[in-house]
Short mmCIF file of C-alpha atoms in Angstrom, two decimals:
data_model
loop_
_atom_site.label_atom_id
_atom_site.label_comp_id
_atom_site.label_asym_id
_atom_site.label_seq_id
_atom_site.Cartn_x
_atom_site.Cartn_y
_atom_site.Cartn_z
CA MET A 1 3.24 7.74 -1.18
CA PRO A 2 5.35 5.91 2.16
CA HIS A 3 4.21 2.53 2.06
CA ARG A 4 5.22 -1.12 2.62
CA ALA A 5 4.14 -3.82 0.14
CA ILE A 6 4.96 -7.41 0.35
CA TYR A 7 4.81 -9.64 -2.40
CA ASP A 8 4.81 -13.68 -3.23
CA ILE A 9 7.52 -14.42 -5.39
CA THR A 10 6.81 -17.67 -8.06
CA LEU A 11 8.76 -18.72 -10.88
CA GLU A 12 6.73 -17.25 -14.33
CA ARG A 13 8.84 -19.25 -16.73
CA ALA A 14 12.74 -20.98 -16.70
CA ALA A 15 14.81 -22.26 -19.40
CA THR A 16 16.65 -25.35 -19.27
CA ALA A 17 19.68 -23.27 -19.52
CA SER A 18 19.45 -21.56 -16.10
CA GLY A 19 19.21 -24.91 -14.13
CA ILE A 20 16.63 -23.82 -12.25
CA GLY A 21 13.80 -26.50 -11.36
CA GLU A 22 11.90 -24.57 -8.52
CA LEU A 23 11.72 -20.90 -7.07
CA ASN A 24 9.76 -19.40 -4.44
CA GLY A 25 9.91 -16.79 -1.82
CA ARG A 26 8.80 -12.98 -0.70
CA MET A 27 9.72 -9.60 -1.39
CA VAL A 28 9.29 -6.46 0.89
CA TYR A 29 9.47 -2.88 -0.05
CA GLU A 30 9.53 -0.04 2.47
CA LEU A 31 9.23 3.72 1.33
CA SER A 32 10.00 6.45 4.19
CA GLY A 33 10.28 9.77 4.03
CA SER A 34 8.46 12.76 2.13
CA SER A 35 9.65 14.72 -0.58
CA CYS A 36 10.93 17.45 1.58
CA ALA A 37 12.76 15.51 4.09
CA GLY A 38 14.41 12.99 1.43
CA PHE A 39 13.61 9.44 0.93
CA THR A 40 14.42 6.19 2.32
CA GLN A 41 13.97 2.61 0.46
CA LYS A 42 14.43 -0.48 2.07
CA MET A 43 14.01 -3.95 0.05
CA ARG A 44 14.88 -7.59 1.24
CA LEU A 45 14.03 -10.44 -1.26
CA VAL A 46 14.65 -14.09 -0.29
CA THR A 47 14.18 -16.75 -2.56
CA ARG A 48 14.53 -20.86 -2.44
CA ILE A 49 15.75 -22.10 -5.46
CA VAL A 50 16.00 -25.79 -6.10
CA ASP A 51 18.19 -26.67 -9.26
CA ARG A 52 17.38 -29.57 -11.66
CA GLU A 53 19.51 -31.68 -9.84
CA GLY A 54 17.40 -31.20 -6.65
CA ASN A 55 19.93 -29.25 -4.90
CA PRO A 56 18.41 -25.92 -2.95
CA GLN A 57 20.17 -22.79 -2.21
CA VAL A 58 18.77 -19.69 0.02
CA ASN A 59 19.48 -16.00 -1.97
CA ASP A 60 18.54 -13.27 0.25
CA LEU A 61 19.36 -9.72 -1.06
CA ARG A 62 18.84 -7.15 1.35
CA THR A 63 19.10 -2.81 -0.04
CA SER A 64 18.76 -0.10 1.76
CA SER A 65 19.31 3.53 0.38
CA PHE A 66 18.27 7.28 1.45
CA GLU A 67 18.26 9.86 -1.13
CA THR A 68 17.91 13.60 -0.80
CA ALA A 69 14.72 15.37 -2.01
CA ASP A 70 16.77 17.33 -4.17
CA GLY A 71 18.21 14.46 -5.59
CA LYS A 72 22.31 15.64 -4.94
CA ARG A 73 23.37 12.58 -2.34
CA LEU A 74 22.53 8.85 -2.54
CA ASP A 75 23.97 6.71 0.15
CA PHE A 76 23.28 2.95 -0.61
CA ASP A 77 24.06 -0.52 1.16
CA ILE A 78 23.62 -3.73 -0.43
CA ARG A 79 24.25 -7.29 0.48
CA GLN A 80 23.69 -10.34 -0.53
CA PHE A 81 23.63 -13.57 1.00
CA ARG A 82 23.68 -17.31 -0.20
CA ASP A 83 22.66 -19.81 2.75
CA LYS A 84 22.99 -17.36 5.19
CA ASP A 85 26.62 -16.37 4.14
CA LEU A 86 27.57 -12.84 3.20
CA ALA A 87 28.58 -13.50 -0.62
CA GLU A 88 28.97 -10.01 -1.53
CA ALA A 89 28.35 -6.59 0.02
CA THR A 90 28.34 -2.86 -1.46
CA GLU A 91 28.56 0.01 0.61
CA GLY A 92 29.11 3.65 -0.57
CA ALA A 93 27.75 7.51 -1.40
CA ALA A 94 27.26 9.12 -4.89
CA ARG A 95 27.03 12.78 -4.57
CA ARG A 96 26.92 15.54 -7.23
CA THR A 97 29.23 17.96 -7.28
CA PRO A 98 28.79 21.86 -7.04
CA ASP A 99 28.96 22.58 -10.35
CA GLY A 100 26.89 20.18 -11.16
CA ALA A 101 29.74 18.48 -13.75
CA SER A 102 29.51 15.05 -12.61
CA ILE A 103 28.45 12.82 -10.12
CA GLU A 104 31.13 11.62 -7.51
CA ILE A 105 30.87 8.20 -6.29
CA ASP A 106 32.99 7.41 -2.84
CA LEU A 107 32.52 3.25 -2.56
CA LYS A 108 33.90 1.78 0.81
CA GLN A 109 32.86 -1.64 -0.29
CA PRO A 110 33.96 -4.37 -1.57
CA GLU A 111 37.01 -2.17 -2.32
CA LYS A 112 37.55 1.74 -1.15
CA LYS A 113 37.77 3.38 -4.64
CA THR A 114 36.45 6.81 -5.86
CA ILE A 115 34.53 6.75 -9.27
CA ALA A 116 32.88 9.69 -11.58
CA VAL A 117 29.84 9.21 -13.50
CA ASP A 118 27.70 11.26 -16.44
CA GLU A 119 26.05 14.18 -14.71
CA ARG A 120 22.91 13.25 -16.29
CA VAL A 121 22.75 9.97 -14.30
CA HIS A 122 19.60 9.67 -12.29
CA PHE A 123 19.36 7.94 -8.48
CA PRO A 124 16.15 5.98 -7.96
CA MET A 125 13.82 8.64 -6.66
CA GLN A 126 14.31 10.78 -9.33
CA HIS A 127 14.20 8.10 -11.87
CA THR A 128 10.32 7.49 -10.48
CA LEU A 129 9.76 10.57 -10.27
CA GLU A 130 10.51 11.07 -14.05
CA LEU A 131 8.60 7.93 -15.04
CA LEU A 132 5.42 9.48 -13.25
CA ALA A 133 6.16 12.79 -14.92
CA HIS A 134 5.99 10.91 -18.33
CA ALA A 135 3.51 8.98 -17.85
CA ARG A 136 1.02 12.19 -16.52
CA ALA A 137 1.87 13.55 -19.47
CA GLY A 138 0.78 10.57 -22.14
CA ASP A 139 4.72 9.93 -23.29
CA LYS A 140 4.61 6.64 -24.45
CA VAL A 141 8.68 6.12 -24.25
CA MET A 142 11.13 7.41 -21.42
CA LYS A 143 14.52 7.10 -21.88
CA SER A 144 17.12 7.95 -19.10
CA LEU A 145 20.32 6.70 -17.03
CA LEU A 146 19.81 5.47 -13.86
CA TYR A 147 22.37 4.69 -10.57
CA ASP A 148 21.63 2.80 -7.88
CA GLY A 149 24.66 1.28 -6.21
CA SER A 150 23.90 -1.87 -7.48
CA GLU A 151 26.67 -4.24 -9.86
CA ARG A 152 29.34 -3.68 -7.02
CA GLY A 153 28.73 0.32 -6.98
CA GLU A 154 30.65 0.69 -10.46
CA ARG A 155 27.69 0.16 -12.98
CA VAL A 156 25.19 2.88 -14.49
CA PHE A 157 22.34 1.56 -16.22
CA ALA A 158 20.95 3.05 -19.51
CA THR A 159 17.06 2.68 -19.43
CA THR A 160 14.02 2.89 -21.63
CA ALA A 161 10.53 2.16 -20.40
CA PHE A 162 7.55 1.77 -22.55
CA ILE A 163 4.30 3.48 -21.14
CA GLY A 164 1.09 2.47 -22.06
CA GLU A 165 -2.38 3.94 -21.90
CA SER A 166 -3.64 4.97 -18.28
CA LEU A 167 -5.88 2.05 -17.45
CA PRO A 168 -9.80 2.52 -16.72
CA LYS A 169 -10.53 2.14 -13.08
CA GLU A 170 -12.90 -0.71 -13.41
CA ALA A 171 -9.70 -2.87 -15.06
CA VAL A 172 -7.33 -1.27 -11.97
CA ASP A 173 -10.26 -2.52 -9.53
CA ARG A 174 -10.65 -5.74 -10.92
CA ALA A 175 -7.06 -6.48 -11.09
CA LEU A 176 -6.86 -6.22 -7.43
CA PRO A 177 -7.21 -9.02 -5.20
CA SER A 178 -10.47 -8.37 -3.47
CA GLY A 179 -8.94 -9.68 -0.31
CA LEU A 180 -5.79 -7.35 -0.12
CA SER A 181 -5.31 -5.53 2.63
CA GLY A 182 -4.37 -1.67 2.01
CA ARG A 183 -6.36 -2.25 -0.94
CA ALA A 184 -8.46 1.23 -1.14
CA ALA A 185 -4.87 2.87 -1.28
CA LEU A 186 -5.08 1.89 -4.60
CA LEU A 187 -8.69 2.74 -5.77
CA ASP A 188 -9.22 5.93 -7.91
CA VAL A 189 -5.24 6.39 -8.13
CA PRO A 190 -4.09 6.54 -12.15
CA ALA A 191 -2.44 3.64 -13.17
CA TRP A 192 -0.08 2.58 -16.26
CA PRO A 193 1.43 -0.27 -17.42
CA VAL A 194 4.97 -0.21 -17.80
CA GLY A 195 7.83 -1.96 -19.66
CA MET A 196 11.63 -1.56 -18.90
CA SER A 197 14.39 -2.36 -19.83
CA TYR A 198 18.00 -2.28 -18.07
CA TYR A 199 21.32 -1.90 -20.24
CA ASP A 200 24.84 -1.54 -19.31
CA ASN A 201 25.25 2.58 -20.45
CA ASP A 202 28.32 1.34 -22.65
CA ALA A 203 26.41 -0.97 -24.94
CA ASP A 204 24.77 0.31 -28.05
CA GLU A 205 20.98 -0.61 -27.39
CA GLN A 206 20.06 -1.51 -30.85
CA ASP A 207 22.15 -4.35 -30.96
CA ALA A 208 22.73 -5.52 -27.52
CA VAL A 209 20.06 -7.51 -25.00
CA PRO A 210 19.19 -6.08 -22.00
CA ASP A 211 20.80 -6.95 -19.06
CA TYR A 212 16.98 -7.57 -17.36
CA GLU A 213 13.37 -6.23 -18.14
CA LEU A 214 10.78 -5.36 -15.54
CA SER A 215 6.98 -5.15 -16.40
CA PHE A 216 4.83 -3.88 -13.57
CA ARG A 217 1.29 -1.46 -12.95
CA PHE A 218 2.73 1.47 -12.08
CA HIS A 219 0.45 3.53 -9.87
CA ALA A 220 0.83 6.96 -9.41
CA ASN A 221 1.36 6.74 -5.61
CA GLY A 222 4.37 4.75 -6.43
CA VAL A 223 2.95 0.92 -5.74
CA SER A 224 3.90 -1.26 -8.26
CA THR A 225 1.74 -4.06 -8.93
CA ASP A 226 1.77 -6.94 -11.29
CA LEU A 227 5.20 -7.25 -11.04
CA VAL A 228 7.56 -9.57 -13.43
CA ILE A 229 11.39 -9.38 -13.62
CA ASP A 230 12.78 -11.45 -16.37
CA TYR A 231 16.49 -12.51 -16.27
CA GLY A 232 16.74 -13.63 -19.88
CA ASP A 233 17.06 -17.21 -19.05
CA PHE A 234 14.44 -16.80 -16.27
CA ALA A 235 11.75 -14.85 -15.00
CA ILE A 236 9.97 -14.15 -11.74
CA ARG A 237 6.77 -12.93 -10.52
CA GLY A 238 5.62 -10.88 -7.83
CA ALA A 239 2.40 -10.99 -6.33
CA LEU A 240 1.29 -7.87 -4.24
CA ARG A 241 -0.26 -9.54 -1.06
CA GLU A 242 0.14 -7.23 1.48
CA LEU A 243 0.08 -2.98 1.13
CA ALA A 244 0.84 -0.67 4.12
CA VAL A 245 0.19 2.85 4.09
CA MET A 246 3.06 4.71 6.17
CA PRO A 247 2.76 8.73 7.11
CA ALA A 248 4.74 10.76 5.43
CA GLU A 249 7.80 12.30 7.42
CA PRO A 250 6.34 16.09 8.32
CA CYS A 251 8.42 19.09 6.65
CA PRO A 252 9.86 21.50 8.59
CA ALA A 253 8.04 24.32 9.47
CA ARG A 254 8.62 27.75 7.79
CA GLN A 255 10.59 30.54 9.58
CA PRO A 256 8.52 33.71 9.96
#
């Protein structure tokens, strides 16, 4: 479902080693397009962090991507600002080769280069749709490879998702804030609790510690609620504050 979701970000926990004293912010996620026109995803995460010595820093992560409906191409632009200064920029395009043997990634930033990755890799929307298919089928575990352009555009993640039982409608209703705008779009929609770990694709998952972990309530229309992102030394929580349903981009009329 094309939508715009706004989350309030708070600090869930922080170990002493993280150096974080306080953290708060906001995340805005927007999905537009359709299953035939392709999907555009935009996300902006702004956080204000105060270290244990009282020094503040504002981090502003902005991502934008377009993924074709057939999952053959992903264009991405990722920019990280710190205190209004651009700290890092990643831009490029990933395309499946005509023979389907690999995925070629043409990077424009941070430096121009071309790399190839495994053809089994999923792009973000493919990954989400696969998760939905596994949840609907009642599967408890999903393993897949993911490429989204992050980590300077050179990283493939091995992901493992653990999917809980479909939640009763009453439980979903109780978990949603009564004053949430757009609340009706989440009522009577199947939802599952999901925990997902992200590993370096070259690491042995049995021995390696995940780069980070997510837990969230995954609604069948693609909306995530009750979000927690765990980076190891610290974790943040995203509470859905506002949800706006957007129109799907119409599919072209079929020729007679």
